[in-house]
Coordinates of C-alpha atoms and ligand atoms in Angstrom, one line a residue:
X1 CA 22.2 -5.6 -1.5
X2 CA 20.2 -6.7 -4.4
X3 CA 16.5 -6.7 -3.7
X4 CA 13.8 -8.2 -5.9
X5 CA 10.7 -8.0 -3.7
X6 CA 11.5 -4.7 -1.8
X7 CA 12.7 -1.2 -2.4
X8 CA 14.9 0.4 0.2
X9 CA 15.5 4.1 0.6
X10 CA 18.0 5.1 3.2
X11 CA 17.9 8.8 3.9
X12 CA 19.3 9.1 7.4
X13 CA 17.7 9.5 10.0
X14 CA 14.9 7.5 8.2
X15 CA 15.0 4.2 6.3
X16 CA 11.9 3.6 4.2
X17 CA 11.2 0.0 3.2
X18 CA 8.6 -0.6 0.4
X19 CA 7.1 -4.0 -0.2
X20 CA 7.3 -4.1 -3.9
X21 CA 5.4 -6.8 -5.5
X22 CA 2.4 -4.7 -6.6
X23 CA 1.0 -7.2 -9.2
X24 CA -0.1 -9.5 -6.3
X25 CA -0.8 -6.6 -3.9
X26 CA 2.5 -7.2 -2.1
X27 CA 1.6 -10.7 -1.0
X28 CA 4.8 -12.2 0.5
X29 CA 6.5 -15.4 -0.5
X30 CA 9.7 -16.9 0.9
X31 CA 11.8 -14.5 -1.0
X32 CA 10.1 -11.4 0.3
X33 CA 10.2 -12.9 3.9
X34 CA 14.0 -13.4 3.7
X35 CA 14.7 -10.1 2.1
X36 CA 12.7 -8.2 4.7
X37 CA 14.5 -9.9 7.5
X38 CA 17.8 -9.2 5.9
X39 CA 17.0 -5.6 5.4
X40 CA 15.8 -5.2 9.0
X41 CA 18.9 -6.8 10.3
X42 CA 21.1 -4.6 8.2
X43 CA 19.4 -1.5 9.4
X44 CA 20.3 -2.3 13.0
X45 CA 23.9 -1.5 12.3
X46 CA 23.1 1.6 10.2
X47 CA 24.0 4.2 12.9
X48 CA 22.4 7.1 11.1
X49 CA 19.1 5.4 10.8
X50 CA 16.8 6.0 13.8
X51 CA 13.3 5.4 12.4
X52 CA 12.0 2.9 9.9
X53 CA 8.9 3.4 7.7
X54 CA 7.3 0.3 6.2
X55 CA 4.9 0.8 3.2
X56 CA 3.6 -0.9 0.2
X57 CA 4.0 0.0 -3.5
X58 CA 0.9 -0.1 -5.7
X59 CA -2.8 -0.5 -4.7
X60 CA -2.3 -2.1 -1.2
X61 CA 0.0 -2.4 1.7
X62 CA 0.0 -6.1 1.8
X63 CA -2.4 -8.9 0.8
X64 CA -0.7 -11.3 3.3
X65 CA 1.0 -14.6 2.5
X66 CA 1.2 -15.5 -1.2
X67 CA -1.6 -18.0 -1.6
X68 CA 0.3 -19.8 -4.4
X69 CA 3.3 -20.2 -2.1
X70 CA 1.0 -21.5 0.8
X71 CA -0.9 -23.9 -1.4
X72 CA 2.4 -25.3 -2.8
X73 CA 3.4 -26.3 0.8
X74 CA 1.1 -29.3 0.4
X75 CA 4.0 -30.8 -1.6
X76 CA 6.6 -30.1 1.1
X77 CA 7.6 -32.4 3.9
X78 CA 6.5 -31.7 7.6
X79 CA 10.1 -30.5 8.2
X80 CA 10.0 -28.2 5.3
X81 CA 6.7 -26.8 6.3
X82 CA 8.0 -26.2 9.9
X83 CA 11.0 -24.4 8.5
X84 CA 9.0 -22.1 6.2
X85 CA 6.5 -21.4 9.1
X86 CA 9.5 -20.6 11.4
X87 CA 11.0 -18.2 8.9
X88 CA 7.6 -16.4 8.7
X89 CA 7.4 -16.3 12.6
X90 CA 11.0 -14.9 12.6
X91 CA 10.1 -12.2 10.2
X92 CA 7.3 -10.9 12.5
X93 CA 9.6 -11.1 15.5
X94 CA 12.3 -9.2 13.7
X95 CA 9.8 -6.3 13.2
X96 CA 8.5 -6.5 16.6
X97 CA 11.8 -6.4 18.3
X98 CA 13.7 -4.1 16.0
X99 CA 15.6 -1.7 18.2
X100 CA 14.7 1.1 15.8
X101 CA 10.9 1.9 15.8
X102 CA 8.9 0.9 12.8
X103 CA 6.1 3.2 11.6
X104 CA 3.7 1.4 9.2
X105 CA 2.2 3.4 6.3
X106 CA -1.0 1.3 5.4
X107 CA -3.2 1.9 2.5
X108 CA -5.5 -0.2 0.3
X109 CA -5.6 -3.5 2.1
X110 CA -3.8 -5.3 4.9
X111 CA -5.2 -8.8 5.0
X112 CA -4.2 -12.0 6.7
X113 CA -0.5 -11.9 7.4
X114 CA -0.5 -8.3 6.1
X115 CA -2.7 -7.3 9.0
X116 CA -0.4 -9.3 11.2
X117 CA 2.5 -7.3 9.9
X118 CA 0.7 -4.1 10.9
X119 CA 0.3 -5.5 14.3
X120 CA 4.0 -6.2 14.6
X121 CA 4.8 -2.6 13.8
X122 CA 5.2 0.1 16.5
X123 CA 3.2 2.9 15.0
X124 CA 0.9 1.9 12.2
X125 CA -1.2 4.6 10.5
X126 CA -3.8 3.8 8.0
X127 CA -5.7 5.6 5.2
X128 CA -9.4 5.7 5.5
X129 CA -10.8 3.0 3.2
X130 CA -8.1 0.5 3.8
X131 CA -9.5 -3.1 4.1
X132 CA -8.3 -5.1 7.1
X133 CA -9.1 -8.6 7.9
X134 CA -7.7 -11.8 9.5
X135 CA -9.2 -13.7 6.7
X136 CA -7.4 -16.9 7.3
X137 CA -10.3 -19.0 8.5
X138 CA -12.1 -18.2 5.3
X139 CA -9.3 -20.0 3.5
X140 CA -9.4 -22.9 6.0
X141 CA -6.3 -21.8 7.8
X142 CA -5.6 -19.7 11.0
X143 CA -3.6 -16.5 11.8
X144 CA -1.2 -18.6 13.8
X145 CA 2.2 -16.9 13.8
X146 CA 0.9 -13.4 13.9
X147 CA -1.6 -14.1 16.8
X148 CA 0.7 -13.0 19.7
X149 CA 1.2 -9.5 18.0
X150 CA -2.4 -9.2 17.0
X151 CA -3.9 -10.2 20.3
X152 CA -1.4 -8.0 22.1
X153 CA -2.7 -5.1 20.1
X154 CA -6.5 -5.7 19.9
X155 CA -7.1 -8.0 22.9
X156 CA -8.9 -11.3 23.2
X157 CA -12.4 -9.9 22.7
X158 CA -11.8 -8.4 19.2
X159 CA -9.6 -11.3 18.3
X160 CA -12.4 -13.8 19.0
X161 CA -14.7 -11.9 16.7
X162 CA -12.3 -11.1 13.9
X163 CA -10.2 -14.4 13.9
X164 CA -13.4 -16.6 14.0
X165 CA -15.4 -14.7 11.4
X166 CA -12.5 -13.7 9.1
X167 CA -14.7 -10.7 8.2
X168 CA -13.1 -7.7 6.7
X169 CA -13.2 -4.3 8.5
X170 CA -12.3 -0.8 7.7
X171 CA -9.5 1.6 9.0
X172 CA -11.8 3.4 11.5
X173 CA -12.6 0.1 13.1
X174 CA -8.9 -0.8 13.0
X175 CA -8.1 2.4 14.9
X176 CA -11.0 1.8 17.5
X177 CA -9.6 -1.7 18.3
X178 CA -6.0 -0.5 18.5
X179 CA -4.7 -2.3 15.4
X180 CA -3.6 1.0 14.0
X181 CA -3.0 4.2 15.9
X182 CA -4.8 6.5 13.5
X183 CA -7.1 6.4 10.4
X184 CA -6.7 9.5 8.2
X185 CA -7.8 10.5 4.7
X186 CA -5.5 9.0 2.1
X187 CA -4.3 12.5 1.0
X188 CA -3.1 13.1 4.6
X189 CA -1.4 9.7 5.0
X190 CA 2.2 10.8 4.2
X191 CA 2.0 13.9 6.3
X192 CA 0.7 11.9 9.3
X193 CA 3.5 9.4 8.8
X194 CA 6.0 12.2 8.7
X195 CA 4.5 13.6 11.8
X196 CA 5.0 10.3 13.6
X197 CA 8.6 10.1 12.4
X198 CA 9.3 13.6 13.6
X199 CA 7.9 12.8 17.1
X200 CA 10.2 9.7 17.2
X201 CA 13.2 11.7 16.3
X202 CA 12.8 13.8 19.5
X203 CA 13.5 10.6 21.5
X204 CA 17.0 9.4 22.4
X205 CA 17.8 6.5 20.1
X206 CA 18.9 4.2 22.8
X207 CA 16.0 5.2 25.1
X208 CA 13.6 4.3 22.2
X209 CA 15.1 0.8 21.9
X210 CA 15.1 0.3 25.6
X211 CA 11.3 1.6 25.8
X212 CA 10.5 -1.1 23.3
X213 CA 12.3 -3.7 25.2
X214 CA 10.5 -2.5 28.3
X215 CA 7.1 -3.0 26.8
X216 CA 7.9 -6.4 25.6
X217 CA 9.2 -7.4 29.1
X218 CA 6.4 -5.9 31.1
X219 CA 3.3 -6.4 29.1
X220 CA 0.9 -8.9 30.7
X221 CA 3.2 -9.8 33.6
X222 CA 2.6 -9.4 37.3
X223 CA 4.1 -6.2 38.8
X224 CA 6.0 -8.3 41.4
X225 CA 7.7 -10.4 38.6
X226 CA 8.9 -7.3 36.7
X227 CA 9.7 -4.9 39.4
X228 CA 13.4 -5.9 39.7
X229 CA 13.8 -5.5 35.9
X230 CA 12.2 -2.0 35.9
X231 CA 14.3 -0.9 38.9
X232 CA 17.5 -2.1 37.1
X233 CA 16.6 -0.5 33.8
X234 CA 16.0 3.0 35.2
X235 CA 19.1 2.7 37.5
X236 CA 21.2 1.9 34.4
X237 CA 19.7 4.3 32.0
X238 CA 19.7 7.4 34.1
X239 CA 23.4 7.2 34.4
X240 CA 24.0 6.3 30.8
X241 CA 25.6 8.8 28.4
X242 CA 22.3 9.3 26.6
X243 CA 20.3 9.7 29.8
X244 CA 22.9 12.2 31.2
X245 CA 22.9 14.2 28.0
X246 CA 19.1 14.2 27.8
X247 CA 18.6 15.5 31.3
X248 CA 21.5 18.0 31.0
X249 CA 20.0 19.4 27.8
X250 CA 16.7 20.0 29.5
X251 CA 18.2 21.8 32.4
X252 CA 20.6 23.9 30.1
X253 CA 17.6 24.7 27.9
X254 CA 19.1 23.4 24.8
X255 CA 18.5 20.5 22.4
X256 CA 20.0 17.2 23.2
X257 CA 22.9 15.9 20.9
X258 CA 20.6 13.5 18.9
X259 CA 18.4 16.5 17.8
X260 CA 21.4 17.8 15.7
Ligands
COA301 N1 -1.6 -14.3 -2.7 C1 -1.4 -14.4 -4.0 N2 -1.9 -13.6 -4.9 C2 -2.7 -12.6 -4.4 C3 -3.0 -12.4 -3.1 C4 -2.4 -13.3 -2.2 N3 -2.5 -13.2 -0.9 N4 -3.8 -11.4 -3.0 C5 -4.0 -11.0 -4.2 N5 -3.4 -11.7 -5.1 C6 -3.4 -11.5 -6.5 C7 -4.7 -11.8 -7.2 O1 -4.8 -13.2 -7.4 C8 -4.6 -11.1 -8.6 O2 -3.9 -11.8 -9.4 P1 -4.3 -11.9 -11.0 O3 -4.0 -10.5 -11.5 O4 -3.3 -12.9 -11.6 O5 -5.7 -12.3 -11.0 C9 -3.8 -9.9 -8.1 O6 -3.2 -10.1 -6.9 C10 -4.6 -8.6 -7.9 O7 -5.7 -9.0 -7.0 P2 -7.1 -8.4 -7.1 O8 -8.1 -9.2 -6.2 O9 -7.6 -8.3 -8.6 O10 -6.9 -6.9 -6.6 P3 -7.9 -5.9 -5.9 O11 -7.1 -4.6 -5.8 O12 -9.2 -5.8 -6.5 O13 -8.0 -6.6 -4.4 C11 -7.2 -7.5 -2.3 C12 -6.9 -6.6 -3.5 C13 -5.9 -7.6 -1.5 C14 -8.3 -7.0 -1.4 C15 -7.6 -8.9 -2.8 O14 -6.7 -9.3 -3.8 C16 -7.7 -10.0 -1.8 O15 -8.7 -10.0 -1.1 N6 -6.7 -10.8 -1.6 C17 -6.7 -11.9 -0.7 C18 -6.1 -11.6 0.6 C19 -6.2 -12.6 1.7 O16 -7.2 -13.2 2.0 N7 -5.0 -12.9 2.2 C20 -4.8 -13.8 3.2 C21 -3.6 -14.6 3.1 S1 -3.4 -15.6 4.5

C-alpha cells in the first residue's frame, strides 16, 4: 500500500501508524483521512497484529484539520461539504470502533481534530508540555464530528468550558479531565507507551474487541436496557474457545495461548 501521508510499521503483534506530514504539524487533509481509514481497515484482517499505536512524526502529534483544506471548502457545494464532513466522521468512528485497541502517543500539540483523534483512541498517553485545545470556536467553527468522543471522555462540564473558550491546555490538565490516561515526561513517553502495549497483550484478542464493543453498547444507557445484552455477551464468551482457553490456562497455572 503506497502511503503519502502516513508511515506504517507492522511488527506483529504491534502496528505503528505515524501521521507523517511534519511540515504542517500533521494537519490532516482528505488524503490523510482516507489513508488512515484504509490502513485501519487493513489492520483488521492482519491476524498477527493485536495492538495499534498511533503517533505523529516531527514536532507535534496533530494540529487538527488542515486549515487550507477546510477554507477551500467554501468553494464546494453543500453535497460535497457533507461528503467531506462524513469522511472525517467516518475516520473518527473507525478509530473508535477498531476491534484492535489503539494507543495514542501524543506529543507537541494535539489541537482541534487532533485532540478529537486523541479522544477517539483507547489509551492515549501524552508527554508533559503537549498543548491541547478544542480551538475550533476561535476559528469560527465548532468541534462537531469529534464531539461524541470528546464529551464521552471528558464529560459535559469540561466540554462546556473547553469547547466554548477554545482555550489551550496542557497535558496534566488533559489527564485530569480524562482526555488522556497519563501525562509523563517526554523522555518517558516511549517507555510508557510500550508499557501500555504490554498490558494489552496480556488480554485475549477477541476479549479485547468484545470489551470495546461492550463499553460502546453500555455507556450512558439505563441498566435495564442493556442487561439482556450483557447477559448474552458473557454467556457466549465464557464458552468461546478463547474464554475456555483463558480460564483453563489460569487453573493450570500456565500462560494462555495468546501469550505465546
Ligand atoms: N492546518 C494547516 N497548516 C497548519 C496547521 C493546520 N491545522 N497547523 C499548523 N500548520 C502549519 C503552519 O501554518 C506552518 O506553516 P508555514 O511553515 O507555511 O508557516 C507550519 O504548519 C508550522 O506551524 P507553526 O505554527 O510555525 O509551528 P509551531 O510548532 O510553532 O506550532 C501548532 C504548532 C500546532 C501549535 C500551531 O501550528 C497551531 O496552533 N496550529 C493551529 C492548530 C489549530 O488551531 N487547529 C485546529 C484545526 S480545526
